[in-house]
Coordinates of C-alpha atoms and ligand atoms in Angstrom, one line a residue:
X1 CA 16.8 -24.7 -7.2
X2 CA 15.6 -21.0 -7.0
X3 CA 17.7 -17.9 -8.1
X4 CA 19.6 -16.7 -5.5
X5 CA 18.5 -12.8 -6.9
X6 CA 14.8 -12.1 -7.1
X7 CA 15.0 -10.2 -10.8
X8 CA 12.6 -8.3 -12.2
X9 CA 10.3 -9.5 -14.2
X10 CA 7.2 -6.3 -14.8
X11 CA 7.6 -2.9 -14.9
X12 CA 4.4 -0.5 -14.3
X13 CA 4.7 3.2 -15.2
X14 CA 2.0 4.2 -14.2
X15 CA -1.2 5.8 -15.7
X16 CA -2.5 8.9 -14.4
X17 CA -6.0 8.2 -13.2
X18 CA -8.9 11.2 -11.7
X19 CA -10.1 9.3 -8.8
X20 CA -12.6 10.4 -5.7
X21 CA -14.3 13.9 -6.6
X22 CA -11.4 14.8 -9.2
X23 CA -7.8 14.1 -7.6
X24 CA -5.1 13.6 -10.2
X25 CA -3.1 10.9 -8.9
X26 CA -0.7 7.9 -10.7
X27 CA -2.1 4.4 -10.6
X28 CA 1.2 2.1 -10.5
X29 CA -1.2 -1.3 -11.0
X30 CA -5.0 -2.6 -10.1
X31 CA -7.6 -4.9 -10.9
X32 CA -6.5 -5.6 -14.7
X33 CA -3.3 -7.0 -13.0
X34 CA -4.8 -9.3 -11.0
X35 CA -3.8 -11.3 -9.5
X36 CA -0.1 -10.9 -10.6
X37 CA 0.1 -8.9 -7.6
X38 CA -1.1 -11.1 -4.7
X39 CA -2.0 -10.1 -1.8
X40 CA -1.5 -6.5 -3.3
X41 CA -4.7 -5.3 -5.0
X42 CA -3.9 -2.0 -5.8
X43 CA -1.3 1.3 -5.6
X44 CA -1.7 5.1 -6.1
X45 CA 0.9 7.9 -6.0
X46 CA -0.5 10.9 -5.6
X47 CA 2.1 14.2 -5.2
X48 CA 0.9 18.2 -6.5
X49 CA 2.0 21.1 -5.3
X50 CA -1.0 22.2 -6.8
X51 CA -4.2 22.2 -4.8
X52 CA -6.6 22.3 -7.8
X53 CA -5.0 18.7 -7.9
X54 CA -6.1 17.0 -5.0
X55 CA -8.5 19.5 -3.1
X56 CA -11.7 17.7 -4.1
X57 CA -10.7 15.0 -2.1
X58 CA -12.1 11.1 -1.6
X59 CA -15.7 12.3 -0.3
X60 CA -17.9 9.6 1.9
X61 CA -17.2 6.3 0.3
X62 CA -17.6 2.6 1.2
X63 CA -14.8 0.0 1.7
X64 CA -15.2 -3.6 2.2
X65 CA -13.0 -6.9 1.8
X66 CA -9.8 -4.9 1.9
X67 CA -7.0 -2.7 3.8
X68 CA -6.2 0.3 2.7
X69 CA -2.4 1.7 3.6
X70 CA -2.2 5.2 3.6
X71 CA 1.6 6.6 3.8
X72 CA 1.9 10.3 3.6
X73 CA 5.4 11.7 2.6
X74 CA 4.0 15.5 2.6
X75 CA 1.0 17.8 3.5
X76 CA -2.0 16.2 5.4
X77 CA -5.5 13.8 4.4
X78 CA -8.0 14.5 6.8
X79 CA -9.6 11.4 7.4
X80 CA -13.7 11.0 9.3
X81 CA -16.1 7.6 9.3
X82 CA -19.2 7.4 9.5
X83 CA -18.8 5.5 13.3
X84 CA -17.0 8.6 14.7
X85 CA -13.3 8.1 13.9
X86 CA -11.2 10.9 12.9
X87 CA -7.7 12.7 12.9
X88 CA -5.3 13.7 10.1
X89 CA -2.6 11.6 8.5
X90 CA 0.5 14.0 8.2
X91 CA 4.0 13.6 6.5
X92 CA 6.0 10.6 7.1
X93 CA 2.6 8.9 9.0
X94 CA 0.9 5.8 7.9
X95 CA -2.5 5.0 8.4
X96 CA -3.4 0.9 8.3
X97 CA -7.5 0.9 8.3
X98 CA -8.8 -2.5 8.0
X99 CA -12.4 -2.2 6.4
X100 CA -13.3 -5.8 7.3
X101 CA -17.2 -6.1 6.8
X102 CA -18.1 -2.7 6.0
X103 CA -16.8 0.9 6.8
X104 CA -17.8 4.3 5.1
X105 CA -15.6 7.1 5.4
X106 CA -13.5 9.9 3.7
X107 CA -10.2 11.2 3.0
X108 CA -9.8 15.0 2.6
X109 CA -6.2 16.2 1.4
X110 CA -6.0 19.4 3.5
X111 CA -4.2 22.7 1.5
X112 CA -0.6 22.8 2.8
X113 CA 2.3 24.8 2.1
X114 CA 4.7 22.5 -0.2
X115 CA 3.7 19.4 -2.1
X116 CA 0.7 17.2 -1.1
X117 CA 2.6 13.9 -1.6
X118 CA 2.3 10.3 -0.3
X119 CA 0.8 6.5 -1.3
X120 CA -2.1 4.0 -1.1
X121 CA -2.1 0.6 -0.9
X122 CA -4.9 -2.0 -0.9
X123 CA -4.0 -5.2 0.6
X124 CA -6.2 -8.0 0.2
X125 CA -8.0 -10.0 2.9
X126 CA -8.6 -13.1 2.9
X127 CA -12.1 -14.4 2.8
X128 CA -12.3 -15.8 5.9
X129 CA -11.4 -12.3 7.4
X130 CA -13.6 -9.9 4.8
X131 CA -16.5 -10.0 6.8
X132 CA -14.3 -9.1 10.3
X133 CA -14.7 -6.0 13.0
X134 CA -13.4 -3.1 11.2
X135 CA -10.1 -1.8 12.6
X136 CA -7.9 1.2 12.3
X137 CA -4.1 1.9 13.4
X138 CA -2.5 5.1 13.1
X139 CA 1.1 5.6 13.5
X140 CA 2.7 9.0 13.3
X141 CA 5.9 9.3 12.2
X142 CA 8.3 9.3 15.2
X143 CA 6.3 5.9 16.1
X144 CA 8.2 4.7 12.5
X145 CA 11.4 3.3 13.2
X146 CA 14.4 3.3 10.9
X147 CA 17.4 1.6 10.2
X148 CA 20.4 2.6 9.6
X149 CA 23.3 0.0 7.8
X150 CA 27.3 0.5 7.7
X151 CA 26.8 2.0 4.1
X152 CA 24.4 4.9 5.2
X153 CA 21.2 3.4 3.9
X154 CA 18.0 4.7 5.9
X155 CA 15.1 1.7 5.7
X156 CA 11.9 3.0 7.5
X157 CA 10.3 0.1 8.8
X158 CA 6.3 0.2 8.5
X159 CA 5.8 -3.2 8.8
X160 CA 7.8 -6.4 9.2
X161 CA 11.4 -6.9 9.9
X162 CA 14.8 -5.6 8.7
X163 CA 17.5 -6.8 10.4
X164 CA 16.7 -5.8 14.4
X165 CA 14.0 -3.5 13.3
X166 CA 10.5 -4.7 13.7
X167 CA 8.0 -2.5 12.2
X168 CA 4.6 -1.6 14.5
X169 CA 2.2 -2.6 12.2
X170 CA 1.7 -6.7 13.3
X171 CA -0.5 -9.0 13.0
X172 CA -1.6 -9.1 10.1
X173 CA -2.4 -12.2 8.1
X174 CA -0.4 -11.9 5.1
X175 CA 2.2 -10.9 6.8
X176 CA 3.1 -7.9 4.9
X177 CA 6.6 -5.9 5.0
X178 CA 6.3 -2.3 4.0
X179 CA 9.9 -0.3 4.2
X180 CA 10.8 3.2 2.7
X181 CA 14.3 2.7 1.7
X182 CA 16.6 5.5 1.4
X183 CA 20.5 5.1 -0.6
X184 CA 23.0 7.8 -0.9
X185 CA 24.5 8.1 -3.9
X186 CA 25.7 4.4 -5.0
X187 CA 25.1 3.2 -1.9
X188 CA 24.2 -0.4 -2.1
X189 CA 20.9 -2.4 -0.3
X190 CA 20.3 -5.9 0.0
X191 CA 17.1 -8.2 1.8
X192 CA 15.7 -11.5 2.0
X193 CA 12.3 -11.3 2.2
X194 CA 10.0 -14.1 3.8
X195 CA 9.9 -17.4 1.3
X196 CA 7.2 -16.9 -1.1
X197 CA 6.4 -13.7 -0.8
X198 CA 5.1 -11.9 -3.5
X199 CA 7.9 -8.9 -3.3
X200 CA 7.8 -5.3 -5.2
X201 CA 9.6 -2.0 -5.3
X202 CA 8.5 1.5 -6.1
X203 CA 10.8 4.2 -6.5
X204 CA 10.3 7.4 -4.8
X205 CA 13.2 9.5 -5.6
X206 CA 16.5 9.5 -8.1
X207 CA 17.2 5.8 -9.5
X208 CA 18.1 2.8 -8.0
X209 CA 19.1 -0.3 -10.2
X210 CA 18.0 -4.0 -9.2
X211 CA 20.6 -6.8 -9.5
X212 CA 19.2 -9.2 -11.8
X213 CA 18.0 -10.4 -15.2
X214 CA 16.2 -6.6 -15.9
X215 CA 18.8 -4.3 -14.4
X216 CA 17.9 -1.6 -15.6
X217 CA 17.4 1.6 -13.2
X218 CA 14.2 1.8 -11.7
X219 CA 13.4 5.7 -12.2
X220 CA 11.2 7.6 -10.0
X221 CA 7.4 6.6 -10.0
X222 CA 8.2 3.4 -11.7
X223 CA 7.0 0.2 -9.9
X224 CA 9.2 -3.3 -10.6
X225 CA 7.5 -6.7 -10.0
X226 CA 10.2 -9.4 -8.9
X227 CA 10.3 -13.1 -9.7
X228 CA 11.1 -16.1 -7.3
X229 CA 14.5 -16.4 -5.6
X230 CA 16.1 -15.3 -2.5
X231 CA 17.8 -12.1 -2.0
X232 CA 16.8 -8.6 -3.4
X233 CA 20.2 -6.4 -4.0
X234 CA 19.8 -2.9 -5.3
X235 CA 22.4 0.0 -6.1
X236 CA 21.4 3.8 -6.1
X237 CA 22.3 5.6 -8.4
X238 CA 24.9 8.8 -8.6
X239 CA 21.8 11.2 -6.8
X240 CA 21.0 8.8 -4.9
X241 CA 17.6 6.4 -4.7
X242 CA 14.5 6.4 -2.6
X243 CA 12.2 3.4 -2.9
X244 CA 9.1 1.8 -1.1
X245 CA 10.3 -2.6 -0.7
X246 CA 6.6 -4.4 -0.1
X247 CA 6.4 -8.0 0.7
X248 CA 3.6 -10.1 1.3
X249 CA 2.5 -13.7 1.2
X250 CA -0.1 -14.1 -1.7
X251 CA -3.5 -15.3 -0.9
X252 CA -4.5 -17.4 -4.0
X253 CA -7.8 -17.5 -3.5
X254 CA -10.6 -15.7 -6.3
X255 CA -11.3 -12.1 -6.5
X256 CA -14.3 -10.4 -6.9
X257 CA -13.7 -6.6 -7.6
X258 CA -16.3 -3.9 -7.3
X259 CA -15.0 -0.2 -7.0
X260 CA -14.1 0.1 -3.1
X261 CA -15.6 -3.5 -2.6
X262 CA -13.5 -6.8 -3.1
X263 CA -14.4 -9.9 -2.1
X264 CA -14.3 -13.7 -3.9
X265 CA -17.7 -14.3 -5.4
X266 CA -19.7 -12.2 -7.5
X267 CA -22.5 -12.8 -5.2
X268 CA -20.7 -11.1 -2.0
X269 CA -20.5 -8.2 -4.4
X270 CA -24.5 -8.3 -5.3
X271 CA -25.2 -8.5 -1.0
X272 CA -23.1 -5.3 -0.9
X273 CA -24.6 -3.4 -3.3
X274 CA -27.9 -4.1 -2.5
X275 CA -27.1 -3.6 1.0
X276 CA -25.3 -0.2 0.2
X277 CA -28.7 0.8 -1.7
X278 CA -31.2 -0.8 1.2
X279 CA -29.2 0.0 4.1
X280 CA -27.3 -3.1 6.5
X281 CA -23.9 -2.5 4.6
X282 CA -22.6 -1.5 8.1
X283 CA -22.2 -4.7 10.2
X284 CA -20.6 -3.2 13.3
X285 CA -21.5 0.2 14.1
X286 CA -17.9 1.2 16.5
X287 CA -14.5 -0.6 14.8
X288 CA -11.9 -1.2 17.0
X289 CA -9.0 1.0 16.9
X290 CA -5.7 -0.9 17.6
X291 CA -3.2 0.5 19.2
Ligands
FE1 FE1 -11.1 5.0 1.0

């Protein structure tokens, strides 16, 4: 019999982390937590009002194996590949690039007034797809849709399903849920997610407290892995609570990490390297872009 409340059962603080050319961002969890996480390889928090912060950017760098989900809450990343994509991810957009077999690109925050602010998210692939057509989706905000429930809470739907709301980001082989939940204060939340799933929450803003075994408030940046069982129930608190709810079904399959690059075998990671350093890393030269 499985608890009816999904509890949780790891909290991740965070560590800040200098990533690409020198941006200061918060690492919630990554390869050393492997493969508690899984399908979910990996998720940064960045957020400065401080340009010095994050102006150095994520210069031309390779991706392969993986998706990356980039969510922007404020200011802008300037995004460019090396096969002629390009645009700008602005606040409340999300950007779902599937790297498949090989894509080089960047990510330049652009200097904004207000705080640079938003998330990304690696989602694993699973090895028969790693070495697919690359693909991109880009969804600006008013393409996001949100629900609304009796008791005023606001849950953005990025991907999969609350109640009659279906996210635009389908197809996708793990089947992931993505939602930006927003509670006035004490304003209660619950949701089933798919059976299985590996589920876990992120709070944005203020504090929200889980139902469960660890009940204790989630506070802002603070990511909370839950356990088996059926319904997720959360209560902001007196300010209020903002949290990202992620879902997906786990892979359970081996993972090979490299940097950018993750794939199952250490020898998929010796072709790419040697392909980045001989050339052939790019096995389709225009990726699709979905709509
Ligand atoms: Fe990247």
């Amino acid at each position: 019999m499985t608890d009816p409340i999904r509890s949780i059962t790891r909290r991740f603080p965070g560590v800040p982390t200098l990533e690409g050319a020198g941006v200061r961002l918060r690492r919630s969890f990554s390869n050393p937590e492997v493969p508690l996480l899984d399908p979910f390889l990996l998720l940064d928090r960045f957020g400065s009002s401080n340009p010095a912060d994050y102006m150095a950017g994520f210069p031309w760098h390779p991706h392969r194996g993986i998706q990356t989900v980039t969510y922007m809450l404020g200011g802008q990343v300037a995004h460019g590949d090396t096969l002629g994509n390009s645009g700008v991810i602005g606040a409340g957009d999300v950007q779902w690039m599937n790297s498949g077999s090989g894509i080089i690109h960047q990510e330049m925050p652009q200097r904004t007034e207000g705080p640079m602010a938003g998330f990304q998210l690696w989602v694993n692939l699973p090895a028969r797809e790693k070495m697919d057509v690359p693909a991109y989706r880009g969804l600006s905000a008013p393409e996001l849709p949100t629900a609304t429930t009796d008791e005023g809470a606001r849950v953005k739907v990025l991907a999969g399903q609350y109640r009659d709301v279906e996210g635009p980001v389908r197809g996708i082989s793990v089947d992931p849920t993505y939602f930006d939940v927003t509670l006035p204060p004490n304003a209660p939340f619950a949701w089933t997610p798919p059976s299985g799933h590996t589920l876990f929450a992120h709070a944005v803003d203020g504090t929200s407290r889980f139902e469960g075994h660890d009940a204790e408030p989630l506070p802002s940046g603070e990511t909370a892995l839950f356990g088996p069982g059926d319904e997720v129930r959360a209560r902001a608190g007196p300010e209020g609570g903002r949290f990202l709810l992620v879902s997906g079904r786990p892979l359970h399959e081996p993972v090979a990490w490299y940097g950018p690059i993750v794939m199952n075998r250490p020898d998929e990671i010796q072709d790419a390297v040697r392909e980045l350093r001989q050339g052939g890393f790019i096995k389709h030269r225009k990726p699709i872009v979905e709509e």
